């Protein structure tokens, strides 16, 4: 098991409805050393890519993306969730549907911060159905920039997002892939992956 899988096993809580609660270390209270470990691991996994910008979506992707950007020594941009409508022109806009929350957000990035010269690594904390990632990909492509890869902390391997993104031909690296969980026993099954420290 890698460092993130071990932490999920220790401190993650399986809730009914296939929800994994990780709010004691990842998306409410945050273990900043764990963020830095993830930053180093993404740097290692994407070492062959000419990344000059990290992109994420608010809120809980921001902390991980900051660590990745610090390790790569590049700027980090986060897409904002917005309800405003009068923003086209200066902004790239994507509609992101949330199956979990049953709502749709517009996500926006200023045209100032993404250009055709950019080689972007997209980072997020969770991958479930993949709507957030697809919104971010569409924003990068609208800017004429290049998606060099996508880095996820926890992928829910039994939901469709990972398969959809990989089938589109993108390089997707998830530090932990959860293939199953049991709310009664608390058991979490991880997909076998290359072993990291
Ligand atoms: P998608 O983005 O992959 O399409 O997923 P979905 O719509 O299903 O997820 C909506 C939100 O729920 C996302 O956060 C996602 O990170 C989160 N989520 C999905 N499954 C789980 C889970 O098992 N455990 C936890 N803790 N979160 C999960 P969000 O509302 O967009 O973001 P944020 O503001 O918290 O970053």
CSV table of C-alpha atoms and ligand atoms in Angstrom, one decimal:
chain,number,residue,atom,x,y,z
A,1,UNK,CA,0.0,0.0,0.0
A,2,UNK,CA,1.3,3.5,-0.7
A,3,UNK,CA,1.2,6.4,1.8
A,4,UNK,CA,-2.2,7.7,0.7
A,5,UNK,CA,-3.8,4.2,0.7
A,6,UNK,CA,-2.4,3.7,4.2
A,7,UNK,CA,-3.8,7.0,5.4
A,8,UNK,CA,-7.2,6.3,3.9
A,9,UNK,CA,-7.2,2.9,5.5
A,10,UNK,CA,-6.3,4.4,8.9
A,11,UNK,CA,-8.5,7.5,8.9
A,12,UNK,CA,-11.0,7.3,6.1
A,13,UNK,CA,-14.6,6.4,7.1
A,14,UNK,CA,-16.9,4.5,4.8
A,15,UNK,CA,-20.4,6.0,4.8
A,16,UNK,CA,-23.6,4.4,3.3
A,17,UNK,CA,-24.1,5.2,-0.4
A,18,UNK,CA,-20.5,4.6,-1.4
A,19,UNK,CA,-19.2,7.8,0.2
A,20,UNK,CA,-15.7,7.9,1.6
A,21,UNK,CA,-15.2,10.5,4.3
A,22,UNK,CA,-11.7,11.8,4.4
A,23,UNK,CA,-12.4,15.1,6.1
A,24,UNK,CA,-10.0,14.6,8.9
A,25,UNK,CA,-6.9,14.8,6.6
A,26,UNK,CA,-7.9,15.7,3.0
A,27,UNK,CA,-10.9,18.0,2.4
A,28,UNK,CA,-11.8,19.7,5.7
A,29,UNK,CA,-9.0,19.5,8.2
A,30,UNK,CA,-5.9,19.1,6.0
A,31,UNK,CA,-2.7,17.3,6.7
A,32,UNK,CA,-0.3,19.7,5.0
A,33,UNK,CA,2.6,17.2,5.1
A,34,UNK,CA,0.4,14.7,3.3
A,35,UNK,CA,-0.3,17.4,0.7
A,36,UNK,CA,3.5,17.8,0.2
A,37,UNK,CA,4.0,14.1,-0.1
A,38,UNK,CA,1.3,14.1,-2.8
A,39,UNK,CA,3.0,17.0,-4.5
A,40,UNK,CA,6.3,15.1,-4.7
A,41,UNK,CA,4.6,12.0,-6.0
A,42,UNK,CA,2.8,13.8,-8.8
A,43,UNK,CA,6.1,15.5,-9.7
A,44,UNK,CA,7.7,12.1,-10.0
A,45,UNK,CA,4.8,10.6,-12.0
A,46,UNK,CA,4.7,13.5,-14.5
A,47,UNK,CA,8.5,14.1,-14.7
A,48,UNK,CA,8.5,13.4,-18.4
A,49,UNK,CA,5.9,16.2,-19.2
A,50,UNK,CA,6.8,19.9,-19.8
A,51,UNK,CA,4.3,21.2,-17.3
A,52,UNK,CA,4.3,25.0,-16.8
A,53,UNK,CA,0.9,25.4,-15.0
A,54,UNK,CA,-1.3,23.5,-12.5
A,55,UNK,CA,-5.1,23.8,-12.7
A,56,UNK,CA,-7.7,22.7,-10.2
A,57,UNK,CA,-11.2,23.6,-9.1
A,58,UNK,CA,-12.3,25.1,-5.8
A,59,UNK,CA,-12.5,24.2,-3.1
A,60,UNK,CA,-10.7,21.1,-1.9
A,61,UNK,CA,-8.5,20.7,-4.9
A,62,UNK,CA,-6.7,23.9,-4.1
A,63,UNK,CA,-4.4,22.6,-1.3
A,64,UNK,CA,-3.2,19.6,-3.3
A,65,UNK,CA,-2.7,21.7,-6.4
A,66,UNK,CA,-0.6,24.3,-4.3
A,67,UNK,CA,1.7,21.5,-3.2
A,68,UNK,CA,2.1,20.2,-6.7
A,69,UNK,CA,2.8,23.7,-8.1
A,70,UNK,CA,5.4,24.3,-5.4
A,71,UNK,CA,7.1,21.0,-6.2
A,72,UNK,CA,7.1,21.8,-10.0
A,73,UNK,CA,7.9,25.5,-9.4
A,74,UNK,CA,5.1,26.7,-11.6
A,75,UNK,CA,1.9,28.8,-11.0
A,76,UNK,CA,-1.3,27.3,-9.9
A,77,UNK,CA,-4.7,28.5,-11.1
A,78,UNK,CA,-8.1,27.4,-9.7
A,79,UNK,CA,-11.4,27.4,-11.6
A,80,UNK,CA,-14.0,29.3,-9.6
A,81,UNK,CA,-17.6,28.1,-9.2
A,82,UNK,CA,-19.8,30.9,-10.2
A,83,UNK,CA,-23.4,31.7,-10.5
A,84,UNK,CA,-22.9,34.9,-12.4
A,85,UNK,CA,-23.9,35.0,-16.0
A,86,UNK,CA,-22.4,38.2,-17.4
A,87,UNK,CA,-18.9,36.9,-17.6
A,88,UNK,CA,-18.3,35.6,-21.0
A,89,UNK,CA,-15.7,37.5,-22.9
A,90,UNK,CA,-13.0,37.7,-20.3
A,91,UNK,CA,-13.6,34.2,-19.0
A,92,UNK,CA,-13.5,30.6,-20.1
A,93,UNK,CA,-16.7,29.0,-18.9
A,94,UNK,CA,-17.7,25.3,-18.4
A,95,UNK,CA,-20.9,23.8,-17.0
A,96,UNK,CA,-20.1,21.2,-14.3
A,97,UNK,CA,-22.8,18.9,-13.1
A,98,UNK,CA,-22.5,17.3,-9.7
A,99,UNK,CA,-24.2,13.9,-9.3
A,100,UNK,CA,-23.4,13.9,-5.6
A,101,UNK,CA,-25.0,17.3,-5.0
A,102,UNK,CA,-27.5,17.2,-7.8
A,103,UNK,CA,-26.7,20.6,-9.0
A,104,UNK,CA,-24.9,22.4,-11.8
A,105,UNK,CA,-22.2,25.0,-11.4
A,106,UNK,CA,-20.6,27.3,-14.0
A,107,UNK,CA,-16.9,27.1,-13.5
A,108,UNK,CA,-14.8,30.0,-14.8
A,109,UNK,CA,-11.1,30.8,-15.4
A,110,UNK,CA,-10.0,34.2,-16.5
A,111,UNK,CA,-8.5,34.3,-20.0
A,112,UNK,CA,-5.5,36.1,-18.5
A,113,UNK,CA,-4.4,33.0,-16.8
A,114,UNK,CA,-4.6,30.3,-19.5
A,115,UNK,CA,-3.0,30.8,-22.9
A,116,UNK,CA,-2.1,28.6,-25.9
A,117,UNK,CA,1.5,28.4,-24.6
A,118,UNK,CA,0.4,26.6,-21.4
A,119,UNK,CA,1.1,22.9,-20.7
A,120,UNK,CA,-1.3,22.1,-18.0
A,121,UNK,CA,-1.4,19.5,-15.2
A,122,UNK,CA,-5.0,19.2,-13.9
A,123,UNK,CA,-5.2,18.2,-10.2
A,124,UNK,CA,-8.2,17.3,-8.0
A,125,UNK,CA,-8.9,15.5,-4.8
A,126,UNK,CA,-11.7,13.2,-5.9
A,127,UNK,CA,-12.7,11.6,-9.2
A,128,UNK,CA,-16.1,10.1,-9.2
A,129,UNK,CA,-18.2,10.7,-12.4
A,130,UNK,CA,-15.6,12.9,-13.9
A,131,UNK,CA,-17.7,16.0,-14.6
A,132,UNK,CA,-15.4,18.4,-12.8
A,133,UNK,CA,-12.4,17.0,-14.8
A,134,UNK,CA,-14.2,17.2,-18.1
A,135,UNK,CA,-15.1,20.8,-17.3
A,136,UNK,CA,-11.5,21.6,-16.6
A,137,UNK,CA,-10.3,19.8,-19.8
A,138,UNK,CA,-12.8,21.8,-21.9
A,139,UNK,CA,-11.5,25.1,-20.4
A,140,UNK,CA,-7.9,24.2,-21.1
A,141,UNK,CA,-8.8,23.2,-24.7
A,142,UNK,CA,-10.9,26.4,-25.2
A,143,UNK,CA,-7.7,28.3,-24.3
A,144,UNK,CA,-5.8,26.5,-26.9
A,145,UNK,CA,-3.5,25.1,-24.2
A,146,UNK,CA,-2.3,21.5,-23.8
A,147,UNK,CA,-3.5,19.0,-21.2
A,148,UNK,CA,-0.3,17.2,-20.2
A,149,UNK,CA,-2.1,15.0,-17.7
A,150,UNK,CA,-4.5,14.7,-14.8
A,151,UNK,CA,-3.5,13.9,-11.2
A,152,UNK,CA,-6.1,12.7,-8.6
A,153,UNK,CA,-5.7,11.9,-5.0
A,154,UNK,CA,-8.7,9.4,-4.7
A,155,UNK,CA,-10.4,7.8,-7.7
A,156,UNK,CA,-13.6,5.9,-7.1
A,157,UNK,CA,-12.9,3.1,-9.5
A,158,UNK,CA,-16.4,1.8,-9.5
A,159,UNK,CA,-17.8,5.1,-10.9
A,160,UNK,CA,-17.3,6.0,-14.6
A,161,UNK,CA,-15.1,9.0,-14.4
A,162,UNK,CA,-11.7,7.3,-14.6
A,163,UNK,CA,-12.7,5.1,-17.5
A,164,UNK,CA,-14.2,8.0,-19.5
A,165,UNK,CA,-11.1,10.2,-19.0
A,166,UNK,CA,-8.6,7.4,-19.9
A,167,UNK,CA,-10.7,6.4,-22.9
A,168,UNK,CA,-10.4,10.0,-24.2
A,169,UNK,CA,-6.7,9.4,-24.3
A,170,UNK,CA,-5.6,11.5,-21.4
A,171,UNK,CA,-2.8,10.4,-19.0
A,172,UNK,CA,-4.6,10.1,-15.7
A,173,UNK,CA,-2.7,9.2,-12.5
A,174,UNK,CA,-4.7,8.5,-9.3
A,175,UNK,CA,-2.7,7.9,-6.1
A,176,UNK,CA,-5.4,5.7,-4.6
A,177,UNK,CA,-8.1,3.9,-6.6
A,178,UNK,CA,-10.9,2.6,-4.5
A,179,UNK,CA,-12.6,-0.3,-6.2
A,180,UNK,CA,-15.1,-1.1,-3.4
A,181,UNK,CA,-16.1,-0.2,0.1
A,182,UNK,CA,-18.4,-1.7,2.7
A,183,UNK,CA,-20.1,0.7,5.1
A,184,UNK,CA,-20.9,-2.1,7.5
A,185,UNK,CA,-17.4,-3.5,8.0
A,186,UNK,CA,-15.5,-0.3,7.0
A,187,UNK,CA,-13.5,-2.4,4.5
A,188,UNK,CA,-12.0,-0.5,1.6
A,189,UNK,CA,-10.6,-2.3,-1.4
A,190,UNK,CA,-7.8,-0.6,-3.4
A,191,UNK,CA,-6.9,-1.4,-7.0
A,192,UNK,CA,-3.4,-2.9,-7.2
A,193,UNK,CA,-1.0,-0.2,-8.5
A,194,UNK,CA,2.7,0.4,-8.9
A,195,UNK,CA,4.1,0.7,-5.4
A,196,UNK,CA,5.4,4.1,-4.2
A,197,UNK,CA,7.0,5.0,-0.9
B,1,LIG,P1,-17.3,14.3,-10.3
B,1,LIG,O1,-16.8,15.7,-10.0
B,1,LIG,O2,-16.2,13.3,-10.5
B,1,LIG,O3,-18.3,14.3,-11.5
B,1,LIG,O4,-18.1,13.8,-9.1
B,1,LIG,P2,-19.5,14.1,-8.4
B,1,LIG,O5,-20.2,15.2,-9.2
B,1,LIG,O6,-20.1,12.8,-8.1
B,1,LIG,O7,-18.9,14.8,-7.1
B,1,LIG,C1,-19.3,16.0,-6.6
B,1,LIG,C2,-18.5,16.3,-5.4
B,1,LIG,O8,-18.5,15.3,-4.4
B,1,LIG,C3,-17.1,16.7,-5.7
B,1,LIG,O9,-16.7,17.7,-4.8
B,1,LIG,C4,-16.4,15.4,-5.3
B,1,LIG,O10,-15.0,15.6,-4.9
B,1,LIG,C5,-17.2,14.9,-4.1
B,1,LIG,N1,-17.2,13.4,-3.9
B,1,LIG,C6,-17.6,12.5,-4.7
B,1,LIG,N2,-17.5,11.3,-4.1
B,1,LIG,C7,-17.0,11.5,-2.9
B,1,LIG,C8,-16.7,10.6,-1.8
B,1,LIG,O11,-16.9,9.4,-1.8
B,1,LIG,N3,-16.2,11.3,-0.7
B,1,LIG,C9,-16.0,12.6,-0.6
B,1,LIG,N4,-15.5,13.1,0.5
B,1,LIG,N5,-16.3,13.4,-1.6
B,1,LIG,C10,-16.8,12.9,-2.7
B,1,LIG,P3,-17.2,19.2,-4.9
B,1,LIG,O12,-18.5,19.4,-4.3
B,1,LIG,O13,-17.1,19.6,-6.4
B,1,LIG,O14,-16.1,19.9,-4.2
B,1,LIG,P4,-15.4,20.6,-3.1
B,1,LIG,O15,-15.9,22.0,-3.1
B,1,LIG,O16,-15.6,19.8,-1.9
B,1,LIG,O17,-14.0,20.6,-3.6
